[in-house]
Amino acid sequence: MRIALGVSGGIAAYKAAELLRLLQEKGLEVQVVMTRNACEFITPLTFAALSGHKVITEMFGGAAGASNVESAIEHIALAQSIDTLVIAPATANVLAKMANGIADDFLTTLCLATKAPLIVAPAMNVNMWDHAATQQNLETLRRRGVRVVNPDDGYLACGMTGAGRLADPQLIAQSVFETLGLSEDLKGEVVLVTAGPTEEPLDAVRYLSNRSSGKMGYAIAEASRRRGAQVVLVSGPTREDPPAAHTFERVRTANEMAEAVLRHAGKATVVVMAAAVADFRPGTVHEGKIKKQQGTPVVTLEPTTDILAEISRHRRDGQIIVGFSAETAQLIENATAKLHAKNLDLLVANDVSQNGAGFDVGTNIVTLLFPDGRNIALEKMSKFEVANRVLDQVVEIRRKSGV
Ligand code: CTP
């Protein structure tokens, strides 16, 4: 696999050499692209020697000048051939250009020209990091699906202390491996994932359902597979294309979902219930269509099986159970109650009333809750990124349990 490593101008540019080494150790072919400012901090020669490839620093081939059209075309061909573009360090300036579609050098042109996933690891002075402009630009990029490896807090080269220090190259590399599906930390696990809504028929043409799109569960399934797990995906009706899975089952009602999930649960080492299962269904389903002439129907609802509670009651040894909770008020209190009532290892709570969270959007804002009372509030990020953060915790739970 081929990736491009973009290096922009910051004191942390030298750490990109360590990142390059980590990427190469995984067998990746790395093409380094440097901005002009980056060359003030570290010479292209360093990266050329380490990567075994000429470093691209100029749109038109540097010394050859603007007439070197051939090299410009060659360089643009890079956009089509890479599997990921990671920029580390990414300065406030580069992030601003990316957010606004400005392409005034090779690196930012590559950002626009490539369809490969983008990862940025920002590094800058704390005030620049905190600035509303930078935060808004990051927000824009995240919304577009760019993965952001957040900087660390600590002592900064400018003498100040705070957020802005380039993340550990190990973490940045990990993010690249996850994106490429090269992180195998779920190898040996069988992950059973549910996704989407259920439909509870009222008559032959009508049903009760909810606004779930299936995106969150599909992201969990996709991320699990990329991280080496065997994936069983049980999905309610969705408009999304399901991701590749070892086993895929399409169901409609809560009952069908319960049946499928309980059938697969015996072999699952991890269960992630991301589906928005109907809690109630119409007590009777009319044969044919209910006609207006029959008068206004009175619908009586009856509870469905709580699949998650059922799984938890019959938990296999070492099985990790993750639930989701959609709330519109008192997120933490309600979600904590569910976590304990259903005896879960992890509950992913989201306030679906917030912008950029919940149903049918590409992003989510979740808090991860644990039985020991810890909780981790994640910022708004793509559902794929949320999926990876959830799976990071699954790996951590497995590591701690030692099973
Ligand atoms: N769930 C389930 N079976 C159901 C209902 C929900 O397995 N019949 C699972 C969901 O997949 C989710 C979790 O339970 O992982 C929480 O669902 P939610 O509907 O938010 O919680 P409830 O416990 O049903 O509580 P309430 O609807 O009162 O908020």
Tab-separated table of C-alpha atoms and ligand atoms in Angstrom:
chain	number	residue	atom	x	y	z
A	1	MET	CA	0.000	0.000	0.000
A	2	ARG	CA	1.107	3.483	-0.757
A	3	ILE	CA	0.555	6.507	1.386
A	4	ALA	CA	1.563	10.145	1.249
A	5	LEU	CA	3.051	11.766	4.327
A	6	GLY	CA	2.579	15.527	4.271
A	7	VAL	CA	4.906	17.552	6.454
A	8	SER	CA	4.113	21.197	7.071
A	9	GLY	CA	6.234	23.838	8.752
A	10	GLY	CA	6.466	23.508	12.485
A	11	ILE	CA	9.057	22.703	15.060
A	12	ALA	CA	7.534	19.205	15.284
A	13	ALA	CA	8.461	18.506	11.634
A	14	TYR	CA	11.400	16.400	12.794
A	15	LYS	CA	8.980	13.991	14.519
A	16	ALA	CA	7.619	13.107	11.082
A	17	ALA	CA	10.853	11.167	10.558
A	18	GLU	CA	9.865	8.849	13.413
A	19	LEU	CA	6.365	8.519	11.958
A	20	LEU	CA	7.869	7.647	8.575
A	21	ARG	CA	9.873	4.850	10.183
A	22	LEU	CA	6.789	3.420	11.930
A	23	LEU	CA	4.853	3.456	8.656
A	24	GLN	CA	7.651	1.753	6.806
A	25	GLU	CA	7.982	-0.915	9.466
A	26	LYS	CA	4.431	-1.924	8.584
A	27	GLY	CA	5.494	-2.378	4.955
A	28	LEU	CA	3.943	0.821	3.616
A	29	GLU	CA	5.489	2.668	0.736
A	30	VAL	CA	5.639	6.311	1.761
A	31	GLN	CA	5.886	9.340	-0.506
A	32	VAL	CA	6.833	12.413	1.516
A	33	VAL	CA	5.436	15.796	0.513
A	34	MET	CA	6.797	18.875	2.269
A	35	THR	CA	5.609	22.445	2.298
A	36	ARG	CA	8.151	25.171	1.687
A	37	ASN	CA	8.016	26.144	5.358
A	38	ALA	CA	8.641	22.575	6.463
A	39	CYS	CA	11.939	22.682	4.565
A	40	GLU	CA	13.024	25.477	6.934
A	41	PHE	CA	12.777	23.044	9.850
A	42	ILE	CA	14.138	19.827	8.357
A	43	THR	CA	15.760	19.151	5.018
A	44	PRO	CA	14.041	17.097	2.310
A	45	LEU	CA	17.245	15.085	2.143
A	46	THR	CA	16.468	13.503	5.520
A	47	PHE	CA	13.120	12.200	4.288
A	48	ALA	CA	14.499	11.244	0.877
A	49	ALA	CA	17.186	9.148	2.544
A	50	LEU	CA	14.728	7.510	4.936
A	51	SER	CA	11.940	6.885	2.434
A	52	GLY	CA	14.055	5.962	-0.562
A	53	HIS	CA	11.996	8.346	-2.724
A	54	LYS	CA	12.518	11.895	-3.883
A	55	VAL	CA	10.588	14.258	-1.677
A	56	ILE	CA	8.011	16.443	-3.387
A	57	THR	CA	8.329	20.045	-2.281
A	58	GLU	CA	7.149	22.054	-5.264
A	59	MET	CA	4.194	21.941	-7.586
A	60	PHE	CA	6.339	22.362	-10.681
A	61	GLY	CA	9.429	20.457	-9.798
A	62	GLY	CA	11.423	23.116	-7.970
A	63	ALA	CA	14.572	24.054	-9.815
A	64	ALA	CA	13.092	23.241	-13.226
A	65	GLY	CA	10.600	26.067	-12.657
A	66	ALA	CA	7.058	26.548	-13.854
A	67	SER	CA	7.782	25.038	-17.254
A	68	ASN	CA	8.182	21.591	-15.765
A	69	VAL	CA	4.640	20.523	-16.595
A	70	GLU	CA	5.567	16.876	-16.762
A	71	SER	CA	6.452	16.796	-13.102
A	72	ALA	CA	3.211	18.574	-12.184
A	73	ILE	CA	1.198	15.870	-13.953
A	74	GLU	CA	3.323	13.158	-12.435
A	75	HIS	CA	2.745	14.630	-9.026
A	76	ILE	CA	-0.985	14.881	-9.500
A	77	ALA	CA	-0.981	11.204	-10.461
A	78	LEU	CA	0.075	10.626	-6.865
A	79	ALA	CA	-3.413	11.744	-5.775
A	80	GLN	CA	-4.913	8.723	-7.547
A	81	SER	CA	-2.353	6.210	-6.376
A	82	ILE	CA	-2.346	6.720	-2.619
A	83	ASP	CA	-4.469	4.857	-0.090
A	84	THR	CA	-4.214	7.533	2.610
A	85	LEU	CA	-2.778	11.001	3.038
A	86	VAL	CA	-1.533	11.792	6.531
A	87	ILE	CA	-0.304	15.274	7.403
A	88	ALA	CA	1.931	15.478	10.464
A	89	PRO	CA	2.538	18.060	11.700
A	90	ALA	CA	-0.399	19.991	10.267
A	91	THR	CA	-0.068	23.693	10.972
A	92	ALA	CA	-2.998	26.034	11.605
A	93	ASN	CA	-2.312	27.467	8.154
A	94	VAL	CA	-2.545	24.116	6.359
A	95	LEU	CA	-5.734	23.234	8.261
A	96	ALA	CA	-7.248	26.588	7.278
A	97	LYS	CA	-6.386	26.021	3.637
A	98	MET	CA	-7.806	22.505	3.693
A	99	ALA	CA	-11.031	23.666	5.330
A	100	ASN	CA	-11.472	26.316	2.659
A	101	GLY	CA	-10.381	24.346	-0.376
A	102	ILE	CA	-7.341	26.515	-1.042
A	103	ALA	CA	-4.707	24.734	-3.122
A	104	ASP	CA	-1.696	27.008	-3.468
A	105	ASP	CA	1.104	24.496	-3.105
A	106	PHE	CA	1.617	20.832	-3.784
A	107	LEU	CA	0.423	19.510	-0.429
A	108	THR	CA	-2.848	21.433	-0.383
A	109	THR	CA	-3.423	20.595	-4.054
A	110	LEU	CA	-2.996	16.939	-3.183
A	111	CYS	CA	-5.596	17.321	-0.408
A	112	LEU	CA	-8.139	18.504	-2.964
A	113	ALA	CA	-7.155	16.131	-5.723
A	114	THR	CA	-7.166	12.894	-3.794
A	115	LYS	CA	-10.150	10.777	-2.834
A	116	ALA	CA	-8.053	8.837	-0.319
A	117	PRO	CA	-8.900	9.210	3.393
A	118	LEU	CA	-7.177	12.169	5.056
A	119	ILE	CA	-5.616	12.189	8.505
A	120	VAL	CA	-4.238	15.313	10.125
A	121	ALA	CA	-2.118	15.576	13.255
A	122	PRO	CA	-2.128	19.260	14.199
A	123	ALA	CA	0.743	20.896	16.060
A	124	MET	CA	0.950	24.568	16.937
A	125	ASN	CA	1.096	27.153	19.654
A	126	VAL	CA	-1.693	26.754	22.241
A	127	ASN	CA	-3.334	30.063	21.398
A	128	MET	CA	-3.409	29.202	17.718
A	129	TRP	CA	-4.926	25.820	18.629
A	130	ASP	CA	-7.552	27.408	20.868
A	131	HIS	CA	-8.403	30.106	18.325
A	132	ALA	CA	-11.989	29.947	17.123
A	133	ALA	CA	-10.772	30.005	13.503
A	134	THR	CA	-8.642	26.875	13.985
A	135	GLN	CA	-11.356	25.065	15.936
A	136	GLN	CA	-13.935	25.900	13.283
A	137	ASN	CA	-11.626	24.697	10.536
A	138	LEU	CA	-11.087	21.432	12.388
A	139	GLU	CA	-14.817	21.102	12.838
A	140	THR	CA	-15.317	21.525	9.109
A	141	LEU	CA	-12.657	18.953	8.356
A	142	ARG	CA	-14.068	16.453	10.850
A	143	ARG	CA	-17.505	16.853	9.380
A	144	ARG	CA	-16.045	15.993	5.997
A	145	GLY	CA	-14.613	12.804	7.469
A	146	VAL	CA	-11.015	13.907	7.971
A	147	ARG	CA	-9.513	12.070	10.945
A	148	VAL	CA	-7.914	14.376	13.438
A	149	VAL	CA	-5.258	13.031	15.784
A	150	ASN	CA	-5.507	15.632	18.507
A	151	PRO	CA	-2.362	17.247	19.884
A	152	ASP	CA	-1.167	16.529	23.399
A	153	ASP	CA	-1.102	18.941	26.290
A	154	GLY	CA	2.311	19.903	27.551
A	155	TYR	CA	5.293	22.151	27.269
A	156	LEU	CA	5.452	23.750	23.822
A	157	ALA	CA	8.512	24.921	21.915
A	158	CYS	CA	7.236	28.500	22.117
A	159	GLY	CA	7.663	28.354	25.900
A	160	MET	CA	3.956	28.110	26.669
A	161	THR	CA	2.162	25.169	28.175
A	162	GLY	CA	-1.087	23.737	26.840
A	163	ALA	CA	-2.573	21.813	23.938
A	164	GLY	CA	-0.649	21.965	20.699
A	165	ARG	CA	2.133	19.400	20.960
A	166	LEU	CA	2.115	16.925	18.080
A	167	ALA	CA	0.529	13.634	19.158
A	168	ASP	CA	2.846	10.692	19.765
A	169	PRO	CA	3.951	9.342	16.338
A	170	GLN	CA	2.797	5.887	17.545
A	171	LEU	CA	-0.750	7.223	17.847
A	172	ILE	CA	-0.618	8.874	14.452
A	173	ALA	CA	0.697	5.663	12.902
A	174	GLN	CA	-2.069	3.735	14.661
A	175	SER	CA	-4.633	6.009	13.081
A	176	VAL	CA	-3.115	5.331	9.644
A	177	PHE	CA	-3.180	1.571	10.270
A	178	GLU	CA	-6.806	1.717	11.391
A	179	THR	CA	-7.758	3.671	8.301
A	180	LEU	CA	-5.990	1.175	6.077
A	181	GLY	CA	-7.317	-1.802	7.971
A	182	LEU	CA	-3.858	-2.851	9.101
A	183	SER	CA	-4.416	-2.739	12.824
A	184	GLU	CA	-5.135	-6.262	13.882
A	185	ASP	CA	-5.964	-5.668	17.529
A	186	LEU	CA	-9.321	-7.453	17.226
A	187	LYS	CA	-7.883	-10.554	15.584
A	188	GLY	CA	-9.437	-13.643	17.131
A	189	GLU	CA	-12.577	-11.786	18.228
A	190	VAL	CA	-15.994	-12.551	16.796
A	191	VAL	CA	-17.893	-9.268	16.881
A	192	LEU	CA	-21.661	-9.433	16.622
A	193	VAL	CA	-23.042	-6.040	15.613
A	194	THR	CA	-26.621	-4.906	15.201
A	195	ALA	CA	-27.536	-1.854	13.157
A	196	GLY	CA	-30.444	0.221	11.960
A	197	PRO	CA	-34.034	0.496	13.071
A	198	THR	CA	-36.664	-2.210	13.223
A	199	GLU	CA	-40.075	-2.021	11.589
A	200	GLU	CA	-43.148	-3.191	13.466
A	201	PRO	CA	-46.067	-3.751	11.103
A	202	LEU	CA	-49.488	-2.325	11.853
A	203	ASP	CA	-51.142	-3.706	8.756
A	204	ALA	CA	-50.053	-4.883	5.305
A	205	VAL	CA	-48.669	-1.458	4.300
A	206	ARG	CA	-47.978	0.480	7.496
A	207	TYR	CA	-45.437	0.083	10.239
A	208	LEU	CA	-43.931	1.777	13.293
A	209	SER	CA	-40.237	2.552	13.079
A	210	ASN	CA	-37.690	5.187	14.074
A	211	ARG	CA	-35.160	7.501	12.451
A	212	SER	CA	-32.105	5.271	12.796
A	213	SER	CA	-30.114	5.117	9.532
A	214	GLY	CA	-27.842	2.195	10.412
A	215	LYS	CA	-24.728	4.327	9.861
A	216	MET	CA	-23.374	3.882	13.398
A	217	GLY	CA	-23.724	0.094	13.449
A	218	TYR	CA	-22.293	-0.192	9.940
A	219	ALA	CA	-19.298	1.884	11.012
A	220	ILE	CA	-18.738	-0.466	13.975
A	221	ALA	CA	-18.946	-3.492	11.668
A	222	GLU	CA	-16.566	-1.968	9.119
A	223	ALA	CA	-14.057	-0.817	11.731
A	224	SER	CA	-14.174	-4.220	13.493
A	225	ARG	CA	-13.455	-6.036	10.246
A	226	ARG	CA	-10.590	-3.687	9.429
A	227	ARG	CA	-9.142	-4.361	12.858
A	228	GLY	CA	-9.053	-8.084	12.213
A	229	ALA	CA	-12.291	-9.310	13.803
A	230	GLN	CA	-14.692	-11.801	12.313
A	231	VAL	CA	-17.895	-9.804	11.951
A	232	VAL	CA	-21.508	-10.919	12.173
A	233	LEU	CA	-23.794	-8.064	11.184
A	234	VAL	CA	-27.514	-8.198	11.856
A	235	SER	CA	-29.210	-5.234	10.260
A	236	GLY	CA	-32.664	-3.774	10.281
A	237	PRO	CA	-33.995	-2.067	7.137
A	238	THR	CA	-31.676	0.743	5.998
A	239	ARG	CA	-30.960	2.740	2.873
A	240	GLU	CA	-27.202	2.456	3.386
A	241	ASP	CA	-25.122	-0.160	1.604
A	242	PRO	CA	-24.018	-2.618	4.267
A	243	PRO	CA	-20.260	-3.023	4.704
A	244	ALA	CA	-18.509	-6.311	4.034
A	245	ALA	CA	-19.013	-8.760	6.898
A	246	HIS	CA	-18.308	-12.460	7.374
A	247	THR	CA	-21.992	-13.022	8.068
A	248	PHE	CA	-24.726	-10.588	7.141
A	249	GLU	CA	-28.377	-10.978	8.079
A	250	ARG	CA	-31.142	-8.619	7.129
A	251	VAL	CA	-34.120	-8.572	9.486
A	252	ARG	CA	-37.220	-6.432	9.785
A	253	THR	CA	-38.881	-6.647	13.173
A	254	ALA	CA	-37.554	-6.604	16.732
A	255	ASN	CA	-38.622	-10.232	16.987
A	256	GLU	CA	-36.619	-11.222	13.920
A	257	MET	CA	-33.641	-9.284	15.237
A	258	ALA	CA	-33.909	-11.016	18.605
A	259	GLU	CA	-34.045	-14.403	16.918
A	260	ALA	CA	-31.007	-13.686	14.705
A	261	VAL	CA	-28.941	-12.127	17.484
A	262	LEU	CA	-29.627	-14.892	19.987
A	263	ARG	CA	-28.771	-17.473	17.330
A	264	HIS	CA	-25.341	-15.868	16.700
A	265	ALA	CA	-24.602	-14.768	20.280
A	266	GLY	CA	-23.186	-18.149	21.293
A	267	LYS	CA	-20.099	-17.699	19.136
A	268	ALA	CA	-19.664	-13.948	19.669
A	269	THR	CA	-16.830	-12.789	21.911
A	270	VAL	CA	-18.021	-9.188	21.609
A	271	VAL	CA	-21.592	-7.969	21.141
A	272	VAL	CA	-22.282	-4.393	20.086
A	273	MET	CA	-25.976	-3.518	20.068
A	274	ALA	CA	-26.037	-0.354	17.980
A	275	ALA	CA	-29.501	-1.023	16.548
A	276	ALA	CA	-32.415	1.171	17.524
A	277	VAL	CA	-34.733	-1.697	18.361
A	278	ALA	CA	-38.414	-0.865	18.771
A	279	ASP	CA	-39.392	-1.097	22.424
A	280	PHE	CA	-43.053	-1.616	21.498
A	281	ARG	CA	-44.974	-3.180	18.634
A	282	PRO	CA	-48.652	-3.140	17.706
A	283	GLY	CA	-50.422	-5.901	19.636
A	284	THR	CA	-52.286	-7.059	16.544
A	285	VAL	CA	-51.233	-6.840	12.930
A	286	HIS	CA	-54.144	-6.362	10.570
A	287	GLU	CA	-54.310	-8.673	7.630
A	288	GLY	CA	-54.497	-6.491	4.535
A	289	LYS	CA	-54.762	-2.721	4.737
A	290	ILE	CA	-56.799	-0.937	7.403
A	291	LYS	CA	-59.467	1.020	5.498
A	292	LYS	CA	-60.739	4.486	6.442
A	293	GLN	CA	-64.317	3.216	6.397
A	294	GLN	CA	-63.421	0.967	9.347
A	295	GLY	CA	-63.099	4.124	11.466
A	296	THR	CA	-60.060	5.512	13.304
A	297	PRO	CA	-58.134	2.505	14.538
A	298	VAL	CA	-57.024	2.269	18.143
A	299	VAL	CA	-53.548	0.811	18.300
A	300	THR	CA	-52.534	-1.075	21.384
A	301	LEU	CA	-48.823	-1.602	21.788
A	302	GLU	CA	-47.047	-4.430	23.524
A	303	PRO	CA	-43.389	-4.586	24.601
A	304	THR	CA	-40.790	-6.339	22.481
A	305	THR	CA	-37.990	-8.496	23.861
A	306	ASP	CA	-35.116	-6.436	25.205
A	307	ILE	CA	-32.415	-8.196	23.189
A	308	LEU	CA	-29.516	-6.598	25.010
A	309	ALA	CA	-30.874	-7.563	28.435
A	310	GLU	CA	-31.420	-11.088	27.140
A	311	ILE	CA	-27.855	-11.390	25.800
A	312	SER	CA	-26.521	-10.082	29.069
A	313	ARG	CA	-28.542	-12.641	31.054
A	314	HIS	CA	-26.990	-15.451	29.015
A	315	ARG	CA	-23.536	-13.904	28.786
A	316	ARG	CA	-20.760	-16.327	27.749
A	317	ASP	CA	-17.518	-16.359	29.699
A	318	GLY	CA	-15.374	-13.416	28.664
A	319	GLN	CA	-18.031	-11.989	26.376
A	320	ILE	CA	-17.837	-8.186	26.163
A	321	ILE	CA	-21.222	-6.513	25.830
A	322	VAL	CA	-21.612	-2.975	24.537
A	323	GLY	CA	-24.915	-1.122	24.440
A	324	PHE	CA	-26.009	2.154	22.930
A	325	SER	CA	-28.384	4.598	24.431
A	326	ALA	CA	-30.236	7.365	22.667
A	327	GLU	CA	-31.389	10.057	25.033
A	328	THR	CA	-32.975	13.451	24.688
A	329	ALA	CA	-32.580	14.541	28.344
A	330	GLN	CA	-30.434	13.724	31.400
A	331	LEU	CA	-27.987	11.801	29.274
A	332	ILE	CA	-25.595	10.594	31.967
A	333	GLU	CA	-28.223	9.677	34.591
A	334	ASN	CA	-30.423	7.747	32.165
A	335	ALA	CA	-27.516	6.075	30.442
A	336	THR	CA	-25.861	5.067	33.730
A	337	ALA	CA	-29.105	3.453	34.839
A	338	LYS	CA	-29.222	1.419	31.591
A	339	LEU	CA	-25.569	0.417	31.920
A	340	HIS	CA	-26.237	-1.132	35.337
A	341	ALA	CA	-29.707	-2.497	34.609
A	342	LYS	CA	-28.427	-4.362	31.544
A	343	ASN	CA	-25.093	-5.279	33.167
A	344	LEU	CA	-22.964	-3.914	30.318
A	345	ASP	CA	-19.197	-3.505	29.971
A	346	LEU	CA	-19.603	-0.267	28.081
A	347	LEU	CA	-22.455	1.986	27.140
A	348	VAL	CA	-22.218	4.482	24.317
A	349	ALA	CA	-24.597	7.290	25.156
A	350	ASN	CA	-25.663	9.936	22.710
A	351	ASP	CA	-27.890	12.911	23.116
A	352	VAL	CA	-29.810	12.706	19.867
A	353	SER	CA	-31.226	16.195	20.336
A	354	GLN	CA	-27.814	17.783	19.668
A	355	ASN	CA	-26.781	19.016	16.227
A	356	GLY	CA	-24.380	16.608	14.572
A	357	ALA	CA	-25.410	13.660	16.752
A	358	GLY	CA	-27.789	10.772	16.448
A	359	PHE	CA	-29.942	9.841	13.525
A	360	ASP	CA	-29.057	9.964	9.874
A	361	VAL	CA	-26.006	12.212	10.105
A	362	GLY	CA	-22.428	11.199	9.395
A	363	THR	CA	-21.170	12.413	12.761
A	364	ASN	CA	-21.943	11.628	16.365
A	365	ILE	CA	-21.275	13.101	19.793
A	366	VAL	CA	-21.090	10.367	22.398
A	367	THR	CA	-20.069	9.726	25.961
A	368	LEU	CA	-18.602	6.341	26.830
A	369	LEU	CA	-19.733	5.051	30.232
A	370	PHE	CA	-18.131	2.252	32.209
A	371	PRO	CA	-19.456	0.198	35.141
A	372	ASP	CA	-16.738	1.569	37.466
A	373	GLY	CA	-18.239	5.042	37.115
A	374	ARG	CA	-15.688	6.379	34.620
A	375	ASN	CA	-16.975	8.200	31.623
A	376	ILE	CA	-15.277	9.650	28.564
A	377	ALA	CA	-17.018	12.459	26.680
A	378	LEU	CA	-15.875	12.419	23.059
A	379	GLU	CA	-16.111	15.423	20.826
A	380	LYS	CA	-18.065	15.477	17.614
A	381	MET	CA	-16.469	13.126	15.098
A	382	SER	CA	-17.382	10.918	12.181
A	383	LYS	CA	-19.259	7.738	13.047
A	384	PHE	CA	-16.315	5.731	11.750
A	385	GLU	CA	-14.070	7.539	14.194
A	386	VAL	CA	-16.586	6.956	17.021
A	387	ALA	CA	-16.601	3.284	16.050
A	388	ASN	CA	-12.827	3.133	16.397
A	389	ARG	CA	-12.907	4.899	19.773
A	390	VAL	CA	-15.491	2.365	20.992
A	391	LEU	CA	-13.377	-0.510	19.687
A	392	ASP	CA	-10.285	0.957	21.372
A	393	GLN	CA	-12.183	0.548	24.650
A	394	VAL	CA	-13.202	-3.003	23.771
A	395	VAL	CA	-9.519	-3.826	23.229
A	396	GLU	CA	-8.707	-2.172	26.561
A	397	ILE	CA	-11.427	-4.140	28.405
A	398	ARG	CA	-10.111	-7.363	26.874
A	399	ARG	CA	-6.541	-6.479	27.867
A	400	LYS	CA	-7.570	-5.753	31.466
A	401	SER	CA	-9.724	-8.867	31.825
A	402	GLY	CA	-6.914	-10.989	30.459
A	403	VAL	CA	-9.451	-13.499	29.074
B	1	CTP	N1	-32.224	-2.636	22.920
B	1	CTP	C1	-32.443	-3.971	22.681
B	1	CTP	N2	-33.705	-4.449	22.569
B	1	CTP	C2	-34.765	-3.636	22.695
B	1	CTP	C3	-34.564	-2.274	22.947
B	1	CTP	C4	-33.285	-1.799	23.045
B	1	CTP	O1	-31.490	-4.725	22.579
B	1	CTP	N3	-35.981	-4.131	22.563
B	1	CTP	C5	-30.852	-2.152	23.050
B	1	CTP	C6	-30.442	-1.126	22.029
B	1	CTP	O2	-29.873	-1.741	20.905
B	1	CTP	C7	-29.420	-0.291	22.785
B	1	CTP	C8	-29.889	-0.360	24.216
B	1	CTP	O3	-30.752	-1.488	24.289
B	1	CTP	O4	-28.123	-0.880	22.726
B	1	CTP	C9	-30.582	0.848	24.737
B	1	CTP	O5	-31.748	1.079	24.071
B	1	CTP	P1	-32.740	2.285	24.456
B	1	CTP	O6	-33.967	2.121	23.633
B	1	CTP	O7	-32.054	3.564	24.408
B	1	CTP	O8	-33.016	1.980	25.960
B	1	CTP	P2	-34.154	1.299	26.695
B	1	CTP	O9	-33.505	0.433	27.709
B	1	CTP	O10	-35.077	0.636	25.755
B	1	CTP	O11	-34.822	2.505	27.491
B	1	CTP	P3	-35.728	3.752	27.011
B	1	CTP	O12	-36.279	3.420	25.671
B	1	CTP	O13	-36.702	3.864	28.076
B	1	CTP	O14	-34.804	4.952	26.942
